[in-house]
Amino acid sequence: MLNVPPQAFPAPGSQQRVSAGGRAKVPLKPGRSLMDWIRLTKSGKDLTGLKGRLIEVTEDELAKHNKKEDCWICIRGFVYNVTPYMEYHPGGEDELMKAAGTDGTDLFDQVHRWVNYESMLKECLVGRMAVKPIAAPKGMVPEKKGLGASVKDLTPSYDWFQTENSITVVIYTKQKDMNAELVIVDCQDKRLRGEIIVGDHSYLVEVDLDHAVQEDVAVNIAEKVGKVEIILKKKDNVHWKMLGQPLESHNTFIKRTDRGLFYRKCKLVSKTEVTHDTKLFRLMLPKSTHLHVPTGQHVYLKKNIAGTEVVKPYTPVLPFLPLDFKEPFSHDGAHIYLMIKIYSCGLFTQALDHLQIGDYISVSNPEGNFKKSQVQTLEDLFLLAAGTGFTPMVKLLNFALTEVSCLRTVKLIFFNKTEDDILWRNQLEQLALKDERFEVQFILSQPTKDWVGKQGKISSSLLSEFVKISRKDSKVLICICGPTPFTEQGVQYLKDLGYSQEEIHAFTA
């Protein structure tokens, strides 16, 4: 509902986030960019109409402000006058109006809960919602439907013990197939945070430790029994009387969408040119962080620009495209690689491009709804990508060729404007020569006269030519990612060709 994209990946025209649907970006008038909005918020102009006063807002009062020329919205108990923001919203006025005069928290969470609306709308704050006389009992545990048991029955638990030199926190996840991608650990300034992902839920251990620990953190995972050990080295060999003071979200088991995003600062250690306008950023995780981004998921980068926190999502890739798929590609787990297109007028990507080696940027926990189980029994996999919509396909391609034993064909249909825009062209061509299961087709919309390959834009006839299953009864998945119009058109063309919703996965904006 604020300045960034809708329910899926980053801004429309970017290709990062996984989602079932998407909305197009609305062209903004001149002078209505994000930077223009930041300037307006710092101009000293009264954006609330209340001359600096904060008021308590009742539901009846909120409901009165439901017009474009007078629009208040409540998010998490705080009311904002978004009237002056209307013309600056990339999703258009109609999207904001869906929550006009109401509590828009649920709609906001569906669309882009990761946006720092407190920073973006701080000058539009009207006040707090009046407290209702009846509140839900604190600590109630919701039922998790479809499991035949309450969440409480499945809630992980933890314990801890110590030796002379170390502290070990043990989390009993009650899950049989626990793996490194489901465990996220950070230890910063005596604050330990260990998160376990269980389906669409999250269990959190979060404490302010009793004593200081060393920077190195070890994580051991007993996958078959679901036990996770977090091993901390004591700075001083003293006996701890307790693990530490529990923080507000400690020992909670809630839906992941209700868990706030957590960020850690990562150091930029290299920046490599991929094409004339795209670079590969290598970010180093802190030594005290354990984080593995799953295939098809994304992270958020957060940066303060002109006093306002701006957040954008990006899909991590591999450092290069492996050509030997006998074993899964493994890296040290210490780095995140992001392939980012630098836009000449892009406020955020320009700020990223100006980062120097050694600078830090905040990186969130991963999110996304793509699951490896969608691929594990496939026979035919088709990847339709436009521009940097290629990024979600990198790890997916690696996973499919490495770990899907029944796979017969993988075909990448890669749309770009010119030859100079094609990402990792040489690596893709080498892979096609080396692995007979893989084929790549480059399609250009603005080729030079020397181009001998296919040209055009995504269309029903083009897809019917290139998306051909190996057998009539093959199990197939078609993944698509690119700018919003590309993805929406592609999905519709595929449905018109007879593919079902279950056979299509859109990484959309």
XYZ file of C-alpha atoms in Angstrom:
509
model
C 0.000 0.000 0.000
C 3.058 2.194 0.126
C 5.887 3.058 -2.163
C 6.984 -0.286 -3.427
C 5.477 -3.110 -5.490
C 2.490 -5.232 -4.982
C 2.107 -8.676 -3.682
C 4.957 -10.372 -5.345
C 8.457 -9.416 -6.262
C 9.944 -5.950 -6.120
C 8.849 -3.054 -8.209
C 6.969 -3.821 -11.375
C 9.571 -4.131 -14.047
C 11.839 -5.899 -11.566
C 11.665 -9.645 -11.531
C 12.456 -10.869 -8.107
C 9.616 -11.954 -5.913
C 7.502 -15.114 -5.934
C 3.749 -14.708 -5.970
C 0.571 -16.130 -7.335
C -0.524 -12.876 -8.869
C 0.509 -9.350 -9.587
C -0.555 -5.876 -10.439
C 0.891 -3.515 -12.974
C 2.801 -0.406 -12.029
C 0.943 2.826 -12.724
C 2.940 5.503 -14.577
C 3.599 8.431 -12.267
C 3.415 12.086 -13.223
C 6.691 14.007 -13.573
C 7.967 15.081 -10.161
C 6.292 12.158 -8.373
C 9.230 9.780 -7.914
C 10.337 8.219 -4.635
C 13.044 10.868 -4.313
C 10.433 13.584 -4.860
C 8.341 12.082 -2.061
C 11.345 12.026 0.282
C 11.990 15.697 -0.508
C 8.345 16.559 0.225
C 8.443 14.811 3.610
C 11.501 16.868 4.546
C 10.117 20.171 3.303
C 8.393 21.025 6.586
C 4.965 21.056 4.943
C 2.063 19.913 7.141
C 1.110 16.600 5.484
C -1.419 15.526 8.114
C -3.505 18.705 8.210
C -3.308 18.663 12.020
C -0.455 21.171 12.459
C 1.782 18.719 14.258
C -0.832 17.381 16.714
C -1.268 13.625 17.253
C -4.816 12.490 18.016
C -6.618 9.348 19.090
C -8.769 8.087 16.215
C -11.989 6.143 16.660
C -13.338 3.741 14.041
C -16.150 6.180 13.284
C -13.689 9.034 12.738
C -11.434 6.858 10.545
C -14.405 5.857 8.380
C -15.160 9.498 7.545
C -11.830 9.888 5.721
C -12.503 7.574 2.787
C -12.110 9.784 -0.282
C -9.176 10.469 -2.581
C -9.042 14.073 -1.451
C -9.285 13.007 2.220
C -7.891 9.531 2.816
C -6.804 8.057 6.156
C -5.589 4.472 6.536
C -4.804 2.469 9.666
C -1.781 0.121 9.707
C -1.041 -1.840 12.885
C -2.889 0.544 15.134
C -1.448 3.751 13.668
C -3.460 6.067 11.425
C -1.878 7.884 8.471
C -3.229 10.618 6.223
C -2.135 9.220 2.853
C -3.885 11.933 0.818
C -0.616 13.687 -0.112
C 0.972 10.324 -0.986
C -1.699 9.380 -3.545
C 0.151 10.714 -6.595
C 3.454 9.170 -5.466
C 2.207 5.614 -5.035
C 3.608 3.328 -7.794
C 0.578 1.037 -7.501
C -1.808 3.894 -8.216
C -4.497 5.695 -6.255
C -7.036 2.873 -6.651
C -4.826 0.488 -4.670
C -4.620 2.905 -1.755
C -8.347 3.539 -1.921
C -9.036 -0.147 -1.218
C -8.113 0.591 2.403
C -9.452 4.146 2.631
C -11.120 4.842 5.967
C -10.421 1.353 7.285
C -7.799 -0.827 8.944
C -5.597 -1.746 5.977
C -3.163 -3.975 7.887
C -4.232 -7.254 6.273
C -4.223 -5.762 2.772
C -0.829 -4.179 3.423
C 0.582 -7.535 4.605
C -0.749 -9.288 1.519
C 0.821 -6.725 -0.782
C 4.174 -5.722 0.706
C 4.484 -6.151 4.462
C 8.247 -5.725 4.098
C 7.948 -1.996 3.318
C 9.081 0.281 6.153
C 5.881 2.307 6.161
C 6.822 3.932 9.504
C 9.756 5.640 7.782
C 7.984 6.303 4.494
C 4.868 7.853 6.089
C 6.246 9.272 9.334
C 5.262 12.823 8.338
C 1.706 11.603 7.583
C 1.066 10.146 11.048
C -2.288 11.282 12.425
C -2.170 9.265 15.659
C -3.197 5.958 17.236
C -6.437 4.081 16.917
C -8.576 4.260 20.049
C -8.235 1.084 22.101
C -11.196 -1.249 21.853
C -12.789 -2.317 25.137
C -12.482 -6.020 24.297
C -9.160 -7.576 23.323
C -8.236 -11.117 22.365
C -6.657 -13.060 25.261
C -2.887 -12.749 25.070
C -0.966 -15.883 24.189
C -3.782 -17.785 22.532
C -2.450 -20.416 20.133
C -4.312 -20.659 16.811
C -5.282 -23.918 15.239
C -3.200 -24.964 12.273
C -5.764 -26.338 9.883
C -5.287 -29.555 8.001
C -2.836 -31.175 10.423
C -5.270 -32.909 12.710
C -3.555 -31.337 15.721
C -3.228 -27.918 17.242
C -0.184 -25.782 16.734
C 0.534 -26.227 20.426
C 0.938 -29.984 19.918
C 3.512 -29.350 17.190
C 5.295 -26.433 18.802
C 9.068 -26.896 18.977
C 10.793 -26.487 22.324
C 14.292 -25.663 23.491
C 16.782 -26.326 26.260
C 20.368 -25.320 26.944
C 23.461 -26.577 28.710
C 27.017 -25.376 29.217
C 30.569 -26.582 29.533
C 33.538 -24.648 30.794
C 34.071 -23.078 27.351
C 30.726 -23.183 25.549
C 26.961 -22.734 25.621
C 24.755 -25.084 23.588
C 21.138 -24.210 22.812
C 19.162 -27.265 21.697
C 15.939 -26.817 19.724
C 13.661 -29.840 19.366
C 11.756 -29.076 16.191
C 9.488 -32.158 16.173
C 10.145 -32.380 12.415
C 11.797 -35.377 10.743
C 13.196 -33.621 7.680
C 14.988 -30.629 9.151
C 17.738 -29.106 6.995
C 20.089 -26.118 6.885
C 17.667 -23.998 4.831
C 15.077 -24.183 7.614
C 17.398 -22.903 10.341
C 18.366 -19.216 10.616
C 20.691 -18.134 13.420
C 22.108 -14.712 14.276
C 24.093 -13.614 17.292
C 24.614 -9.845 17.483
C 25.789 -7.848 20.496
C 24.846 -10.583 23.007
C 21.455 -11.023 21.352
C 20.863 -14.596 20.167
C 18.138 -15.209 17.600
C 17.410 -18.721 16.343
C 14.481 -19.229 13.965
C 13.148 -22.582 12.785
C 10.895 -22.699 9.717
C 8.101 -25.276 9.972
C 5.912 -25.065 6.878
C 4.179 -21.690 6.967
C 5.010 -21.266 10.657
C 8.085 -20.062 12.494
C 9.503 -20.939 15.925
C 11.782 -18.393 17.546
C 14.329 -18.489 20.345
C 15.402 -14.912 21.072
C 17.284 -13.902 24.209
C 19.641 -11.245 25.478
C 22.482 -13.542 26.577
C 23.659 -13.560 30.172
C 27.299 -13.018 29.138
C 29.274 -12.111 26.032
C 30.192 -14.813 23.512
C 32.728 -15.031 20.711
C 31.824 -14.127 17.143
C 31.921 -17.663 15.705
C 28.664 -19.609 15.965
C 28.338 -23.304 15.044
C 25.051 -24.939 14.016
C 24.594 -28.708 14.019
C 21.442 -30.254 12.550
C 20.340 -33.831 13.144
C 18.065 -33.970 10.109
C 16.320 -37.279 10.783
C 15.358 -36.532 14.376
C 14.840 -32.787 13.916
C 17.260 -31.612 16.587
C 19.150 -28.343 16.083
C 22.156 -27.365 18.196
C 23.446 -23.777 18.338
C 26.924 -23.772 19.862
C 28.347 -20.535 21.269
C 31.876 -20.063 22.601
C 32.130 -18.181 25.873
C 34.287 -15.058 25.913
C 35.040 -15.596 29.581
C 35.080 -19.015 31.178
C 32.507 -18.180 33.830
C 29.516 -20.213 34.944
C 26.241 -18.894 33.523
C 23.319 -18.892 35.937
C 20.838 -18.517 33.097
C 20.823 -18.395 29.287
C 19.714 -14.779 29.352
C 16.721 -12.470 29.419
C 13.943 -13.554 27.021
C 12.937 -10.923 24.476
C 9.356 -10.162 23.440
C 9.072 -12.803 20.685
C 11.046 -15.488 22.521
C 9.651 -19.028 22.493
C 6.818 -18.167 20.085
C 5.414 -20.312 17.283
C 3.415 -18.198 14.826
C 2.704 -17.822 11.130
C 5.691 -16.562 9.184
C 3.626 -13.729 7.747
C 3.064 -12.493 11.321
C 6.781 -12.548 12.099
C 8.557 -9.289 11.364
C 11.483 -9.318 8.958
C 14.908 -9.583 10.569
C 17.969 -7.946 9.036
C 21.684 -8.357 9.526
C 24.456 -6.155 8.083
C 26.445 -7.822 5.290
C 29.717 -6.568 3.850
C 30.132 -5.981 0.114
C 33.278 -7.913 -0.825
C 33.124 -7.784 -4.626
C 31.162 -6.259 -7.495
C 31.613 -7.819 -10.943
C 30.255 -6.666 -14.287
C 27.974 -9.215 -15.946
C 26.680 -7.061 -18.816
C 26.790 -3.372 -19.671
C 24.110 -2.591 -17.036
C 24.054 -5.612 -14.712
C 26.476 -6.508 -11.902
C 27.043 -9.467 -9.605
C 27.256 -8.341 -5.979
C 28.939 -10.670 -3.460
C 27.862 -9.981 0.111
C 29.542 -11.613 3.088
C 27.350 -12.744 5.966
C 28.561 -12.062 9.527
C 30.482 -14.936 11.139
C 27.715 -15.157 13.711
C 25.014 -15.801 11.076
C 23.789 -19.144 9.742
C 21.639 -18.533 6.654
C 21.005 -20.554 3.488
C 18.539 -19.033 1.003
C 16.310 -21.786 -0.462
C 15.847 -22.238 -4.205
C 13.261 -19.831 -5.606
C 13.249 -17.538 -2.581
C 14.432 -13.968 -2.207
C 15.884 -11.600 0.372
C 15.288 -7.901 0.939
C 17.996 -5.275 0.845
C 17.430 -2.246 3.053
C 19.261 1.054 2.723
C 18.794 4.504 4.171
C 18.473 7.012 1.332
C 18.157 10.691 2.235
C 16.922 9.771 5.702
C 14.276 7.302 4.505
C 14.628 3.518 4.676
C 14.052 1.989 1.247
C 13.617 -1.765 0.822
C 13.776 -3.884 -2.336
C 13.700 -7.677 -2.864
C 16.264 -9.632 -4.924
C 16.711 -13.329 -5.688
C 20.149 -14.733 -4.795
C 21.988 -16.608 -7.542
C 25.041 -18.853 -7.654
C 28.476 -17.257 -8.167
C 28.602 -18.978 -11.555
C 26.674 -21.606 -13.498
C 28.145 -25.042 -12.668
C 28.791 -27.225 -15.707
C 29.212 -30.500 -13.810
C 25.942 -31.633 -12.305
C 27.092 -34.925 -10.845
C 26.821 -33.459 -7.352
C 24.794 -30.555 -5.946
C 26.635 -27.257 -6.042
C 27.877 -26.387 -2.580
C 29.413 -23.157 -1.365
C 30.803 -22.061 1.973
C 27.529 -20.567 3.197
C 29.335 -17.352 4.028
C 28.230 -15.318 1.000
C 25.094 -14.212 -0.842
C 25.343 -13.433 -4.579
C 22.899 -10.999 -6.167
C 22.659 -10.192 -9.880
C 21.288 -6.649 -10.056
C 20.447 -4.468 -13.041
C 21.499 -0.863 -12.476
C 18.860 1.558 -13.752
C 20.103 5.018 -14.761
C 17.112 6.640 -13.047
C 16.695 4.014 -10.324
C 17.098 5.554 -6.875
C 17.801 2.258 -5.119
C 20.001 0.550 -7.726
C 22.052 3.718 -8.142
C 22.636 3.714 -4.387
C 23.719 0.066 -4.588
C 26.057 0.812 -7.463
C 27.729 3.547 -5.408
C 28.533 1.139 -2.572
C 32.266 0.706 -2.110
C 33.997 -2.585 -1.331
C 33.870 -2.942 2.442
C 30.599 -1.040 2.806
C 27.680 -2.699 4.587
C 24.049 -3.177 3.605
C 21.192 -4.791 5.541
C 19.942 -8.168 4.257
C 16.738 -9.838 5.480
C 15.714 -13.407 6.095
C 14.518 -15.186 2.944
C 10.901 -15.333 1.801
C 8.974 -16.899 -1.065
C 6.366 -19.552 -1.808
C 8.302 -21.728 -4.250
C 8.879 -25.272 -2.968
C 11.412 -27.802 -4.220
C 8.692 -30.444 -4.054
C 7.195 -28.814 -7.157
C 10.226 -30.004 -9.115
C 11.310 -33.276 -7.519
C 9.140 -35.579 -9.644
C 9.250 -33.592 -12.895
C 10.061 -34.982 -16.313
C 9.951 -31.698 -18.270
C 10.875 -28.266 -16.919
C 10.504 -25.063 -18.945
C 11.933 -21.742 -17.780
C 10.641 -18.544 -19.402
C 12.721 -15.519 -18.415
C 12.981 -11.897 -19.518
C 16.026 -9.838 -18.519
C 16.903 -10.190 -14.843
C 13.849 -12.416 -14.510
C 16.589 -14.968 -15.148
C 17.765 -14.742 -11.521
C 15.185 -17.089 -9.904
C 15.986 -19.638 -12.615
C 19.692 -20.003 -11.711
C 19.359 -22.057 -8.521
C 16.287 -23.798 -9.930
C 18.278 -24.918 -12.970
C 21.087 -26.160 -10.750
C 18.694 -28.041 -8.458
C 16.754 -29.657 -11.313
C 19.805 -30.926 -13.207
C 21.453 -32.157 -10.002
C 18.740 -33.707 -7.894
C 15.733 -34.566 -10.089
C 16.519 -38.082 -11.256
C 13.468 -38.488 -13.515
C 14.126 -35.257 -15.412
C 14.290 -35.643 -19.196
C 14.381 -32.073 -20.487
C 15.068 -28.576 -19.156
C 14.537 -25.733 -21.579
C 15.309 -22.060 -20.941
C 13.612 -19.578 -23.269
C 15.441 -16.336 -22.546
C 13.964 -13.038 -23.784
C 16.116 -9.905 -24.061
C 16.224 -6.700 -26.086
C 19.730 -7.057 -27.558
C 22.632 -9.516 -27.525
C 24.469 -7.273 -25.072
C 21.654 -7.762 -22.553
C 21.944 -11.571 -22.351
C 23.126 -12.627 -18.894
C 25.695 -15.427 -18.656
C 25.292 -16.262 -22.324
C 28.589 -18.138 -22.638
C 27.917 -20.199 -19.513
C 24.452 -21.144 -20.727
C 25.756 -22.175 -24.144
C 28.514 -24.251 -22.552
C 25.981 -25.964 -20.313
C 23.777 -26.800 -23.310
C 26.760 -28.426 -25.021
C 27.737 -30.399 -21.924
C 24.340 -31.631 -20.668
C 22.042 -33.157 -23.287
C 19.002 -32.593 -21.063
C 19.435 -28.811 -21.199
C 18.550 -26.500 -24.069
C 18.604 -22.699 -24.251
C 16.825 -20.482 -26.758
C 17.657 -16.768 -26.940
C 14.954 -14.474 -28.310
C 15.632 -10.784 -28.983
C 13.084 -8.002 -29.433
C 15.558 -5.427 -30.795
C 18.249 -7.444 -32.608
C 20.883 -6.057 -34.936
C 20.828 -7.070 -38.578
C 23.597 -9.592 -37.837
C 21.470 -11.593 -35.399
C 20.701 -15.043 -36.822
C 18.648 -16.312 -33.882
C 14.984 -16.019 -33.076
C 13.464 -12.575 -32.687
C 10.186 -11.259 -31.326
C 8.306 -10.986 -28.059
C 6.430 -13.525 -25.994
C 3.369 -14.815 -27.870
C 1.100 -17.812 -28.052
C 2.624 -18.987 -31.346
C 6.149 -18.663 -30.016
C 5.342 -20.616 -26.857
C 3.581 -23.346 -28.805
C 6.764 -23.670 -30.885
C 9.200 -23.942 -27.998
C 7.240 -25.354 -25.050
C 6.857 -28.959 -26.123
C 6.703 -31.814 -23.642
C 8.796 -34.912 -24.275
C 5.873 -37.309 -23.829
C 2.114 -36.943 -23.846
C 1.778 -37.912 -20.175
C 4.908 -36.114 -18.939
C 4.804 -34.328 -15.621
C 5.637 -30.736 -16.517
C 6.276 -27.419 -14.789
C 6.645 -24.068 -16.540
C 8.261 -21.278 -14.511
C 8.055 -17.705 -15.730
C 9.631 -14.468 -14.522
C 10.011 -11.006 -16.011
C 8.347 -7.584 -16.049
C 4.664 -7.648 -15.138
C 3.218 -7.496 -18.701
C 5.585 -10.264 -19.843
C 4.593 -12.553 -16.996
C 0.864 -11.880 -17.167
C 0.761 -12.382 -20.926
C 2.895 -15.515 -20.673
C 0.661 -17.094 -18.047
C -2.443 -16.377 -20.131
C -0.844 -17.777 -23.300
C 0.123 -20.957 -21.436
C -3.411 -21.391 -20.112
C -4.764 -20.856 -23.625
C -2.431 -23.628 -24.784
C -4.027 -25.995 -22.280
C -1.603 -25.935 -19.361
C -3.204 -26.006 -15.921
C -2.561 -23.616 -13.034
C -0.652 -26.410 -11.241
C 1.715 -26.673 -14.210
C 2.591 -22.952 -14.144
C 4.610 -21.120 -11.492
C 4.923 -17.370 -11.908
C 7.592 -15.322 -10.198
C 5.683 -12.097 -10.725
C 5.645 -8.424 -9.872
